[in-house]
CSV table of C-alpha atoms and ligand atoms in Angstrom, one decimal:
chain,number,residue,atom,x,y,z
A,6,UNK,CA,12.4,-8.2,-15.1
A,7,UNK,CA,12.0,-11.8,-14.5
A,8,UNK,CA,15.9,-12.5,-15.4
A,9,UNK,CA,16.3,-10.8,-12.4
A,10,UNK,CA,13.9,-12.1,-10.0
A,11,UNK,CA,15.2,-14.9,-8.7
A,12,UNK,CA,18.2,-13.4,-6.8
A,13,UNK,CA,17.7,-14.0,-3.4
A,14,UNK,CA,17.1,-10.4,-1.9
A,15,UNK,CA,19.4,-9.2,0.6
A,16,UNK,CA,19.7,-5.7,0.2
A,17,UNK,CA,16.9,-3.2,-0.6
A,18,UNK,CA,17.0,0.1,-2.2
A,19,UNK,CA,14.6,2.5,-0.7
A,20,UNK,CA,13.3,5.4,-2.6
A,21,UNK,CA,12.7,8.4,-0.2
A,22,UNK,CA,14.1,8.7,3.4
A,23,UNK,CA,10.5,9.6,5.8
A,24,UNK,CA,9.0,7.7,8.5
A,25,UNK,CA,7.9,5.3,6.2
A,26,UNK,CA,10.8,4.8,5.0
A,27,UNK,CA,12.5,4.8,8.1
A,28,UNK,CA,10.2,1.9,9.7
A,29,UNK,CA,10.4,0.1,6.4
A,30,UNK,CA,14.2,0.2,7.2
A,31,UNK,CA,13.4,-1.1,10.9
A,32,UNK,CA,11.2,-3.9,9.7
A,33,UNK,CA,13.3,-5.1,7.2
A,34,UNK,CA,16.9,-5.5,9.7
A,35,UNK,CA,14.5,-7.9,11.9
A,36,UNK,CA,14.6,-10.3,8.5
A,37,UNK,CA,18.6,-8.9,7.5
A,38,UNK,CA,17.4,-7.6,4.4
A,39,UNK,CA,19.7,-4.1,4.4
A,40,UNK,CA,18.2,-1.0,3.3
A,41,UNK,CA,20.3,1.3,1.0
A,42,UNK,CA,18.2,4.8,1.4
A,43,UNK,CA,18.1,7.7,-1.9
A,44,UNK,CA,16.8,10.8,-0.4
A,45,UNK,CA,17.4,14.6,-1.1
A,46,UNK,CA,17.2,15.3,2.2
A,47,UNK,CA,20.2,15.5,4.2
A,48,UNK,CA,17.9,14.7,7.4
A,49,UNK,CA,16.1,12.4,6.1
A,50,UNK,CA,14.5,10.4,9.2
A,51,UNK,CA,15.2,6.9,7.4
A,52,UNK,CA,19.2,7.7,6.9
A,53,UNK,CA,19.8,7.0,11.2
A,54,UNK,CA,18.4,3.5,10.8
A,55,UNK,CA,19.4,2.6,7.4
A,56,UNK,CA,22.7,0.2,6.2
A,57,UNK,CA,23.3,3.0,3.9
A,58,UNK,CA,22.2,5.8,2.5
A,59,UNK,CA,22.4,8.1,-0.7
A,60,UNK,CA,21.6,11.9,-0.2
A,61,UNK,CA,20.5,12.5,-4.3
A,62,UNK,CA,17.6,14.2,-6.2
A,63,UNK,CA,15.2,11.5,-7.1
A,64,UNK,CA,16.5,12.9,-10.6
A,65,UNK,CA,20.0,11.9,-10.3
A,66,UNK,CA,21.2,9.1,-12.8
A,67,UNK,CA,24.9,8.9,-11.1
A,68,UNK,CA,23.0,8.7,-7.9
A,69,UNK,CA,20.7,5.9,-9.4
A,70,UNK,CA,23.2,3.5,-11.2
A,71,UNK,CA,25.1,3.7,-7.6
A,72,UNK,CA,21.7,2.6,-5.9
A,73,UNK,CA,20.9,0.3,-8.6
A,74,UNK,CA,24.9,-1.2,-8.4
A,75,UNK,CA,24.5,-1.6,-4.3
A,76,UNK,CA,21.1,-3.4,-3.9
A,77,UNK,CA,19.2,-6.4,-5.3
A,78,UNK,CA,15.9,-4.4,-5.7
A,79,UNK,CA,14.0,-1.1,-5.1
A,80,UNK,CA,11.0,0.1,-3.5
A,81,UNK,CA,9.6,3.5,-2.6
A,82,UNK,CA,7.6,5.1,0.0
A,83,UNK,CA,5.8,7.5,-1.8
A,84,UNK,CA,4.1,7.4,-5.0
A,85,UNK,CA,5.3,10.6,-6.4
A,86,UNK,CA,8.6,8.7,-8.1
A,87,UNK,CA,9.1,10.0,-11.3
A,88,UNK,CA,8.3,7.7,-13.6
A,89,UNK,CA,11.6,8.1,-15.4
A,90,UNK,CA,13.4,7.3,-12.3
A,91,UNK,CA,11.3,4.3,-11.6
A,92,UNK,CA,11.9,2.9,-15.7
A,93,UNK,CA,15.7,3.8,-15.3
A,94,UNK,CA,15.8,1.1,-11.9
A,95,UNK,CA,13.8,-1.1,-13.7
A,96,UNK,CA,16.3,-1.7,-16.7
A,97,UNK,CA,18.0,-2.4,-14.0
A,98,UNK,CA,16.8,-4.3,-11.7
A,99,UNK,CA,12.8,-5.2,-9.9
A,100,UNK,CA,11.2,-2.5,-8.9
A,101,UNK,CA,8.3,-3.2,-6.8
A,102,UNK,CA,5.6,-2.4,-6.8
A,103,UNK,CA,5.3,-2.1,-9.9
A,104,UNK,CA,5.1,0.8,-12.6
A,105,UNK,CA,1.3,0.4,-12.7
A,106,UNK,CA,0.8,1.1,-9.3
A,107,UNK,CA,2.6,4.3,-9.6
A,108,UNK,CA,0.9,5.3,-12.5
A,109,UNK,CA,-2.5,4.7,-11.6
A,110,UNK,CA,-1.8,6.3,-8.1
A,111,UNK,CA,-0.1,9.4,-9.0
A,112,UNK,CA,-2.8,11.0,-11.1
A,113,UNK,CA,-6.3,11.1,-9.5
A,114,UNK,CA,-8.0,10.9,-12.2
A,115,UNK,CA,-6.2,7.8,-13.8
A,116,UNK,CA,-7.0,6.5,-10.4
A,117,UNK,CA,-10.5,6.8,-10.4
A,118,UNK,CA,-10.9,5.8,-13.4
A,119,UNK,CA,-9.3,2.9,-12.6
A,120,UNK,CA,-11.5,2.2,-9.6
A,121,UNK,CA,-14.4,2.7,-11.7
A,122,UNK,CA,-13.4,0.0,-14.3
A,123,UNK,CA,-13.0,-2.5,-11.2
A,124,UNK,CA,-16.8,-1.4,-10.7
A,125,UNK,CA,-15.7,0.1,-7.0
A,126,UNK,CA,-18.1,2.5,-6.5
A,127,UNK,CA,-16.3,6.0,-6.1
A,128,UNK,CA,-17.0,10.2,-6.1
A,129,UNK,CA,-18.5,11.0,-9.6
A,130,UNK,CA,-15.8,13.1,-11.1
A,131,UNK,CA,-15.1,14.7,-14.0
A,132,UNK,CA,-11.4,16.2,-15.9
A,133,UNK,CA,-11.5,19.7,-15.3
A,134,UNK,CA,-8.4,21.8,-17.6
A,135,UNK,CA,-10.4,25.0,-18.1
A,136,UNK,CA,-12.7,26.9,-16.2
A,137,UNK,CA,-16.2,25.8,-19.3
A,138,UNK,CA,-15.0,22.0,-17.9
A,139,UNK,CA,-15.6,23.0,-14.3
A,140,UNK,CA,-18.6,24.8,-15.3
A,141,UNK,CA,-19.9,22.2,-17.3
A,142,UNK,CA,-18.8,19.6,-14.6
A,143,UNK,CA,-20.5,21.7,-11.7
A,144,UNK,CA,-23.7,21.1,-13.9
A,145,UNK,CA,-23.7,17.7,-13.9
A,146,UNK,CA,-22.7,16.9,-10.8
A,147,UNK,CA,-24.3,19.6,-8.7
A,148,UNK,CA,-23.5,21.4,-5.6
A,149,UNK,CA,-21.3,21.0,-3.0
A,150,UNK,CA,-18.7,19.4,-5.3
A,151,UNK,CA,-14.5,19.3,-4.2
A,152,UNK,CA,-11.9,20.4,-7.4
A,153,UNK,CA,-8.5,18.2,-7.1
A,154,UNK,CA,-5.6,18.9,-8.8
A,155,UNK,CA,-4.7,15.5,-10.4
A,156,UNK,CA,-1.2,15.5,-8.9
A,157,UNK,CA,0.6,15.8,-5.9
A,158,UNK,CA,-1.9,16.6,-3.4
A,159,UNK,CA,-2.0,14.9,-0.1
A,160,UNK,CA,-3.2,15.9,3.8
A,161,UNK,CA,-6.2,18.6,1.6
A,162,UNK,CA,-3.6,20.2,0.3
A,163,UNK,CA,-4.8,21.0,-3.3
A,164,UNK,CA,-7.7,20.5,-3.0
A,165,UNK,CA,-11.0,23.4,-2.9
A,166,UNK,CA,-14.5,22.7,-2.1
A,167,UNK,CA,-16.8,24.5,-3.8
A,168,UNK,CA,-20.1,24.9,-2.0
A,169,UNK,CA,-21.9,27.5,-4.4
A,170,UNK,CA,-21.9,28.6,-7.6
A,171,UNK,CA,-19.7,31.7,-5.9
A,172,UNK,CA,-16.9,29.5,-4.7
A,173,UNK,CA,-16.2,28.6,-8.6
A,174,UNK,CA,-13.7,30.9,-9.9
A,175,UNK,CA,-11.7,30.8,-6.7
A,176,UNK,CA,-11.6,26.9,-6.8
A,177,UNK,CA,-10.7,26.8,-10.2
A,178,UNK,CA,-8.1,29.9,-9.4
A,179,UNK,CA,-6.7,27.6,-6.8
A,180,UNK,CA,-5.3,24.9,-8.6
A,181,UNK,CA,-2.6,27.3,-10.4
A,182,UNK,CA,-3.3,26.2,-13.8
A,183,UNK,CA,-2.8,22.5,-12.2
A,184,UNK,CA,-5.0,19.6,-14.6
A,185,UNK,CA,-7.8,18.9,-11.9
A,186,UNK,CA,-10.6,16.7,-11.1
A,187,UNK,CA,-14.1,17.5,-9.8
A,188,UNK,CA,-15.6,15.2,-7.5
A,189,UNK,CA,-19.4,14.9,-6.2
A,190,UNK,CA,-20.0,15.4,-2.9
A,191,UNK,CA,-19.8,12.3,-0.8
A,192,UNK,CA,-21.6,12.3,2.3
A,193,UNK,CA,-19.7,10.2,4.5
A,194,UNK,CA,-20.4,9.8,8.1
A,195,UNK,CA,-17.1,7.9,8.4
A,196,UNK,CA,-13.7,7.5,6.9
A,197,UNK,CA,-11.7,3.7,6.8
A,198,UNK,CA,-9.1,2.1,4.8
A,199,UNK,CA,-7.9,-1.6,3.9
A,200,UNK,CA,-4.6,-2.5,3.8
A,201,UNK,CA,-3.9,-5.4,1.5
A,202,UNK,CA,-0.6,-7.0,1.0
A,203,UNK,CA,0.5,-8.8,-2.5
A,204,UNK,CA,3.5,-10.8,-2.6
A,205,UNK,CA,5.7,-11.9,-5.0
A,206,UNK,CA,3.3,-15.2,-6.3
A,207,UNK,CA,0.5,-13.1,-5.9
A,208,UNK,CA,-0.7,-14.0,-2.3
A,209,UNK,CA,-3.0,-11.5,-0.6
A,210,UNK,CA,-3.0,-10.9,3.2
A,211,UNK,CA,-5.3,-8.5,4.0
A,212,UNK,CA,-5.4,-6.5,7.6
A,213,UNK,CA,-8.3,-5.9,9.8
A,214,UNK,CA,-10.1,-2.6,8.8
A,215,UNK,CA,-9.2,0.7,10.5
A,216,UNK,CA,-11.4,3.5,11.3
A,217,UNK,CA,-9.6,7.3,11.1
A,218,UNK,CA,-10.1,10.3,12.3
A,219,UNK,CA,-9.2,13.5,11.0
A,220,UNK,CA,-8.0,16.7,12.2
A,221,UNK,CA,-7.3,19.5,9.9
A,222,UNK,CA,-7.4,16.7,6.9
A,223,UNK,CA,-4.4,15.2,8.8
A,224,UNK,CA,-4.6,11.9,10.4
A,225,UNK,CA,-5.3,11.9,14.0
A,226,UNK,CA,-6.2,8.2,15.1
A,227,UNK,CA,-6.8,4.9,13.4
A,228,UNK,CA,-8.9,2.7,15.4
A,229,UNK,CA,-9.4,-1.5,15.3
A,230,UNK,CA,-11.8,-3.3,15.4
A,231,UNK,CA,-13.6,-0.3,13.5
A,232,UNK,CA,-17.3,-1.9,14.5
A,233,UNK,CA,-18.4,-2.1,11.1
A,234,UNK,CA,-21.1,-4.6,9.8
A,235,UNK,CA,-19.2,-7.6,8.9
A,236,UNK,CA,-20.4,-7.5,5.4
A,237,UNK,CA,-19.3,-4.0,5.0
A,238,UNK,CA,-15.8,-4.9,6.5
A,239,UNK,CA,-15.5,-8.2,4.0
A,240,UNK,CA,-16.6,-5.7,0.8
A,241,UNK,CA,-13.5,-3.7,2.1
A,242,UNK,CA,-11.2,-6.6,2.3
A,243,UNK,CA,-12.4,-7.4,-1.1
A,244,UNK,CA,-11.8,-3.5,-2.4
A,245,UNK,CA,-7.9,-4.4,-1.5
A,246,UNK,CA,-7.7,-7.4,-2.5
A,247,UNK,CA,-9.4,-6.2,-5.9
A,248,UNK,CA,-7.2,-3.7,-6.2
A,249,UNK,CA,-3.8,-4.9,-5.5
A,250,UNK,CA,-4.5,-8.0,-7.9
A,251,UNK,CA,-5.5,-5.6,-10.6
A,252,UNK,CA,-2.4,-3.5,-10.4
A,253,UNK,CA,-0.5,-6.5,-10.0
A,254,UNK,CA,0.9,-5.2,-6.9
A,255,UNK,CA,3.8,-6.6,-5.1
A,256,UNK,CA,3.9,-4.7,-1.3
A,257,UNK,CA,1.3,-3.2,1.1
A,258,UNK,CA,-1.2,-1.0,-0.6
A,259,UNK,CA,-4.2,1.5,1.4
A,260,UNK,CA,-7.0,2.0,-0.3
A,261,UNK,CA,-8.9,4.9,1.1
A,262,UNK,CA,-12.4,4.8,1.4
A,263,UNK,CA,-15.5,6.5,2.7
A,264,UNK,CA,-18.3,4.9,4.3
A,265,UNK,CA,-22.1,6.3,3.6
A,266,UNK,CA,-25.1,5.5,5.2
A,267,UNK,CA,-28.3,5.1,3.8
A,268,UNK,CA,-31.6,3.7,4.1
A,269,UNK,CA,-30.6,0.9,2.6
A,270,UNK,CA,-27.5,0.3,4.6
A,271,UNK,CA,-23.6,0.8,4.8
A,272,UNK,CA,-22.1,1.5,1.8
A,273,UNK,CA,-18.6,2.0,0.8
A,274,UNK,CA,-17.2,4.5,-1.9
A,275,UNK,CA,-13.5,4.3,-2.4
A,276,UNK,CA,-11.2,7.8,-2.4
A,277,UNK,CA,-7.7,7.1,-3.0
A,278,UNK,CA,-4.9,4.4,-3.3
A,279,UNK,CA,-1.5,4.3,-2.0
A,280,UNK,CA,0.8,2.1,-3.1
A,281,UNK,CA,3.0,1.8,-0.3
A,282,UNK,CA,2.5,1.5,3.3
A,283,UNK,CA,-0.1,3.8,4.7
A,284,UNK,CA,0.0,6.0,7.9
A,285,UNK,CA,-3.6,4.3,8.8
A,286,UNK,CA,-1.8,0.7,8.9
A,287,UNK,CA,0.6,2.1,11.9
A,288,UNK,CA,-1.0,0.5,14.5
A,289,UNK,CA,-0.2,-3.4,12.9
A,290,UNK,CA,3.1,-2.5,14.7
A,291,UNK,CA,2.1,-2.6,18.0
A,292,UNK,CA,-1.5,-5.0,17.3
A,293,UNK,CA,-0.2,-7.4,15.4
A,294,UNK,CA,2.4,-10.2,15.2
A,295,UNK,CA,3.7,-8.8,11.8
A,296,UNK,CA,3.6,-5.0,10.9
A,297,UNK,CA,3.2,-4.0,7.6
A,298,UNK,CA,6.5,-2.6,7.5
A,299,UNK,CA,7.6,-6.0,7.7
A,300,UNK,CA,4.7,-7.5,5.5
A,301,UNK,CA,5.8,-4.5,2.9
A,302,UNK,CA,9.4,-6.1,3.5
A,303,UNK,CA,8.6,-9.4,2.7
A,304,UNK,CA,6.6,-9.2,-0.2
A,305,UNK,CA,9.3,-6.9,-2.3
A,306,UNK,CA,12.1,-9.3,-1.2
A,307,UNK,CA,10.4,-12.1,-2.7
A,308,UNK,CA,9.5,-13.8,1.0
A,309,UNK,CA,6.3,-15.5,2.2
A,310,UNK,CA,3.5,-13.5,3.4
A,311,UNK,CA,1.9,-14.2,7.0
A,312,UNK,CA,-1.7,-14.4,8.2
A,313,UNK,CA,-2.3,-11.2,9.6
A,314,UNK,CA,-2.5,-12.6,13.1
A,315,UNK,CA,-4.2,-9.3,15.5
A,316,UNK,CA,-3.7,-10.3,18.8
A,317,UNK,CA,-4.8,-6.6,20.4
A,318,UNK,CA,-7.6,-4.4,19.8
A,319,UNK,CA,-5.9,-0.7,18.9
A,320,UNK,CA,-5.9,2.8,19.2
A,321,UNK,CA,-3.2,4.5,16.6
A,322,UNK,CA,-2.7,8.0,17.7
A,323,UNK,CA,-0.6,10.4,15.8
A,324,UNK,CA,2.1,13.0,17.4
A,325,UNK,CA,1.4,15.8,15.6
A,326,UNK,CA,3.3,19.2,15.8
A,327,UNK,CA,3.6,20.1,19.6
A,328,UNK,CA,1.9,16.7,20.3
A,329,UNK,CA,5.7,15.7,20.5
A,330,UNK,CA,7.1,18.6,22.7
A,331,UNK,CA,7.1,16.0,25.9
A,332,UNK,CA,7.2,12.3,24.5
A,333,UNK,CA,8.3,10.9,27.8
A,334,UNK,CA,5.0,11.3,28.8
A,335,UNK,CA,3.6,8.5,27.0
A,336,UNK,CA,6.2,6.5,28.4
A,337,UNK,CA,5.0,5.9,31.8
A,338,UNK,CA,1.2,4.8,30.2
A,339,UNK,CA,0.2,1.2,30.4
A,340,UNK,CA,-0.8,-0.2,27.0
A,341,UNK,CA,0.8,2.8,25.5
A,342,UNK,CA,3.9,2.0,22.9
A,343,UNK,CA,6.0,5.0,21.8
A,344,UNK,CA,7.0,5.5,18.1
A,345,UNK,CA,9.4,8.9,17.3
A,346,UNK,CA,10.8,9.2,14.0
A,347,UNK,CA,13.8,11.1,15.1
A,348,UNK,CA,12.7,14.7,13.6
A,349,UNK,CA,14.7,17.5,15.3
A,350,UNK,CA,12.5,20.1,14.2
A,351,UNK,CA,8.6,20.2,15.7
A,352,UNK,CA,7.2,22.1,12.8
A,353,UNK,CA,2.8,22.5,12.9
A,354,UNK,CA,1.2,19.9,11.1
A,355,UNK,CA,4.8,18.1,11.2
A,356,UNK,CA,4.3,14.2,11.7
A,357,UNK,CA,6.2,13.7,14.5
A,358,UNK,CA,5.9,10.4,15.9
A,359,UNK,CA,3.0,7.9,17.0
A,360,UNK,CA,1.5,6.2,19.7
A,361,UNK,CA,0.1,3.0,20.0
A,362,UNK,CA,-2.5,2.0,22.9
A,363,UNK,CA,-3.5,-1.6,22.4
A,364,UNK,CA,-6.0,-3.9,24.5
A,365,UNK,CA,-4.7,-7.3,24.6
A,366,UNK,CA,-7.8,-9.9,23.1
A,367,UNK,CA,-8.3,-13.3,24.9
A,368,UNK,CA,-8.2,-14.8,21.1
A,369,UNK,CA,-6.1,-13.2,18.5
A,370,UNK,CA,-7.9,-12.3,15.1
A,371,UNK,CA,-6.3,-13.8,11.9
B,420,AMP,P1,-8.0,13.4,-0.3
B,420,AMP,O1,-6.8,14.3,-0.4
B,420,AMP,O2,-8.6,13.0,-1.5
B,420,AMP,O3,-7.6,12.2,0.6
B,420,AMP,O4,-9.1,14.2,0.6
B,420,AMP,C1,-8.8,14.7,1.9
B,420,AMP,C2,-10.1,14.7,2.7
B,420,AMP,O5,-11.1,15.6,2.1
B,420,AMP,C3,-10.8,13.4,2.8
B,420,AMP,O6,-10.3,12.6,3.9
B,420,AMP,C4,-12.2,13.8,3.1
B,420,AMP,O7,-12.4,14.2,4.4
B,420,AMP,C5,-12.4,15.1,2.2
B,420,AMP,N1,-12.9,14.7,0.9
B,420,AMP,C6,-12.2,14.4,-0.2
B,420,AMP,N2,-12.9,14.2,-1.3
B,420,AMP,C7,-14.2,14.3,-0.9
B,420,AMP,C8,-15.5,14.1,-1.5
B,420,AMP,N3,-15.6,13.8,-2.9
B,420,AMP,N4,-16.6,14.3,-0.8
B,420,AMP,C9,-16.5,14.6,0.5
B,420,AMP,N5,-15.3,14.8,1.2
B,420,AMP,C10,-14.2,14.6,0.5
């Protein structure tokens, strides 16, 4: 798509209408880039913020050649575009990131295999398609193990851990039929993720490393500076960077990854990528000079990348369900910055909103 490249990007077609996409939006007005959103959702949180919006399946051809006629290139925020919508932009026009970085995220399996060839340490895993796989894989591997489907899981959601050899059939029952994965056992004491941006020339800006917390395998709080070793934190920064330059990458990607202690010392094993902007980078609105919303932004539309100055230390603390019932109470908290992304309906496990609750720093990082 290099005939196309070098328009100068003003408008950006978004693929999927969330909070993501919705900040995305935000970031992007600050530099006048104008977001065109394609969403099947009527309410989609990105439509109240966007130049314009198409409400479409993500099947839709009409729909496509209209988004593909009314902006200069597309991105998404989610990986699960189907890859014949993203080839059917991409005759088209940029897409970015990249069909790699779609293909290697979507399917967990592609992805860790992936990983592996990078020689990132990650779970030991095997295919599983039939229940002698997950048998055979159990034997290998050991006990407790976690079966994946390959696609489409997020927040635990597909996902079983089997802890003995009577947890098997159920797991395996779980995944519907679903191709899966089976990972090893990973015993993590705590959970982090890098954020690495690539831009268009293939500069990397790579954040300061988060810390997260879970609840119910949704995310809770991200947390910066994280306190790890400094040689742990610079082997994350160089997971990113690794992987976004592999994929030849052009946005923010997350890499997931778990953190291990052993005698020998921190280690890190790496779970999952996004290739998008991640719910664990939220707190570079509020912490740092420019979000990665905006970073995301800039690297799709062909702009400069900045140092990723962090001139606060950072709590990121997610409204969850009823977390949201009475936002103006975080209002009124010094330090506190309020982020709702305009859902009507408070649903359990719904993400709502986010705070931010930075500490100023006497030097900025970056
Ligand atoms: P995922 O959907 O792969 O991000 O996994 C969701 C959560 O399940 C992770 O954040 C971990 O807390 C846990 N988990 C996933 N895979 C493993 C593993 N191989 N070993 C231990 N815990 C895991």
């Amino acid at each position: 798509m290099t005939d196309h490249a070098a328009r100068p990007v003003r408008t950006v077609g978004m693929l999927g209408g969330g909070q993501l996409g919705r900040m995305m939006a935000l970031a992007g007005a600050r530099l006048g880039l104008r977001c065109v959103v394609l969403c099947p959702d009527p309410d989609s949180p990105a439509f109240e913020v966007a130049a314009g919006h198409i409400v479409a399946p993500y099947e839709d051809e009409a729909a496509l050649a209209d988004l593909a006629d009314r902006v200069d290139v597309v991105t998404y925020e989610f990986e699960n575009v189907p890859a014949a919508t993203a080839a059917f932009l991409a005759a088209r026009l940029p897409v970015r990131p990249g069909p790699r970085s779609l293909e290697v995220s979507q399917d967990r399996l592609a992805e860790k295999t992936f990983l592996a060839g990078l020689g990132i340490p990650t779970a030991p895993f095997r295919a599983v398609d039939t229940l002698a796989d997950l048998q055979n894989g159990l034997a290998e591997l050991g006990y407790p193990a976690v079966l994946k489907t390959r696609r489409f899981g997020y927040d635990g959601k597909g996902q079983a851990k089997i802890g003995t050899p009577g947890d098997v059939v159920a797991a395996f029952e779980a995944m519907k039929g679903a191709p899966a994965i089976l990972e090893g056992w990973v015993p993590f004491s705590r959970e982090i993720s890098v954020l690495t941006a690539r831009g268009l020339d293939g500069r990397l800006v790579t954040y300061d490393v988060p810390e997260n917390e879970h609840r119910q395998h949704i995310l809770k709080f991200s947390r910066v500076p994280s306190g790890l070793a400094p040689e742990t934190e610079a082997q994350a920064r160089r997971i990113g960077e690794a992987v976004a330059t592999a994929l030849e990458h052009v946005g923010v990607l997350a890499v997931e990854l778990f953190l291990v202690e052993t005698a020998e010392g921190e280690r890190l094993v790496a779970n999952e990528i996004a290739p998008r902007v991640h719910n664990s980078g939220h707190w570079t609105e509020s912490a740092c000079l420019v979000s990665q919303f905006e970073a995301h932004m800039r690297a799709v539309a062909g702009l400069p990348l900045a140092a990723p100055v962090r001139h606060s230390d950072v709590e990121m603390e997610n409204l969850i369900g009823d977390d949201a019932r009475d936002p103006e109470r975080y209002l009124g908290e010094a330090g506190a910055s309020l982020h709702l992304y305009g859902k009507t309906e408070i649903r359990p496990g719904r993400k709502m909103g986010h705070v931010n609750r930075i500490r100023p720093r006497p030097r900025p990082i970056g």
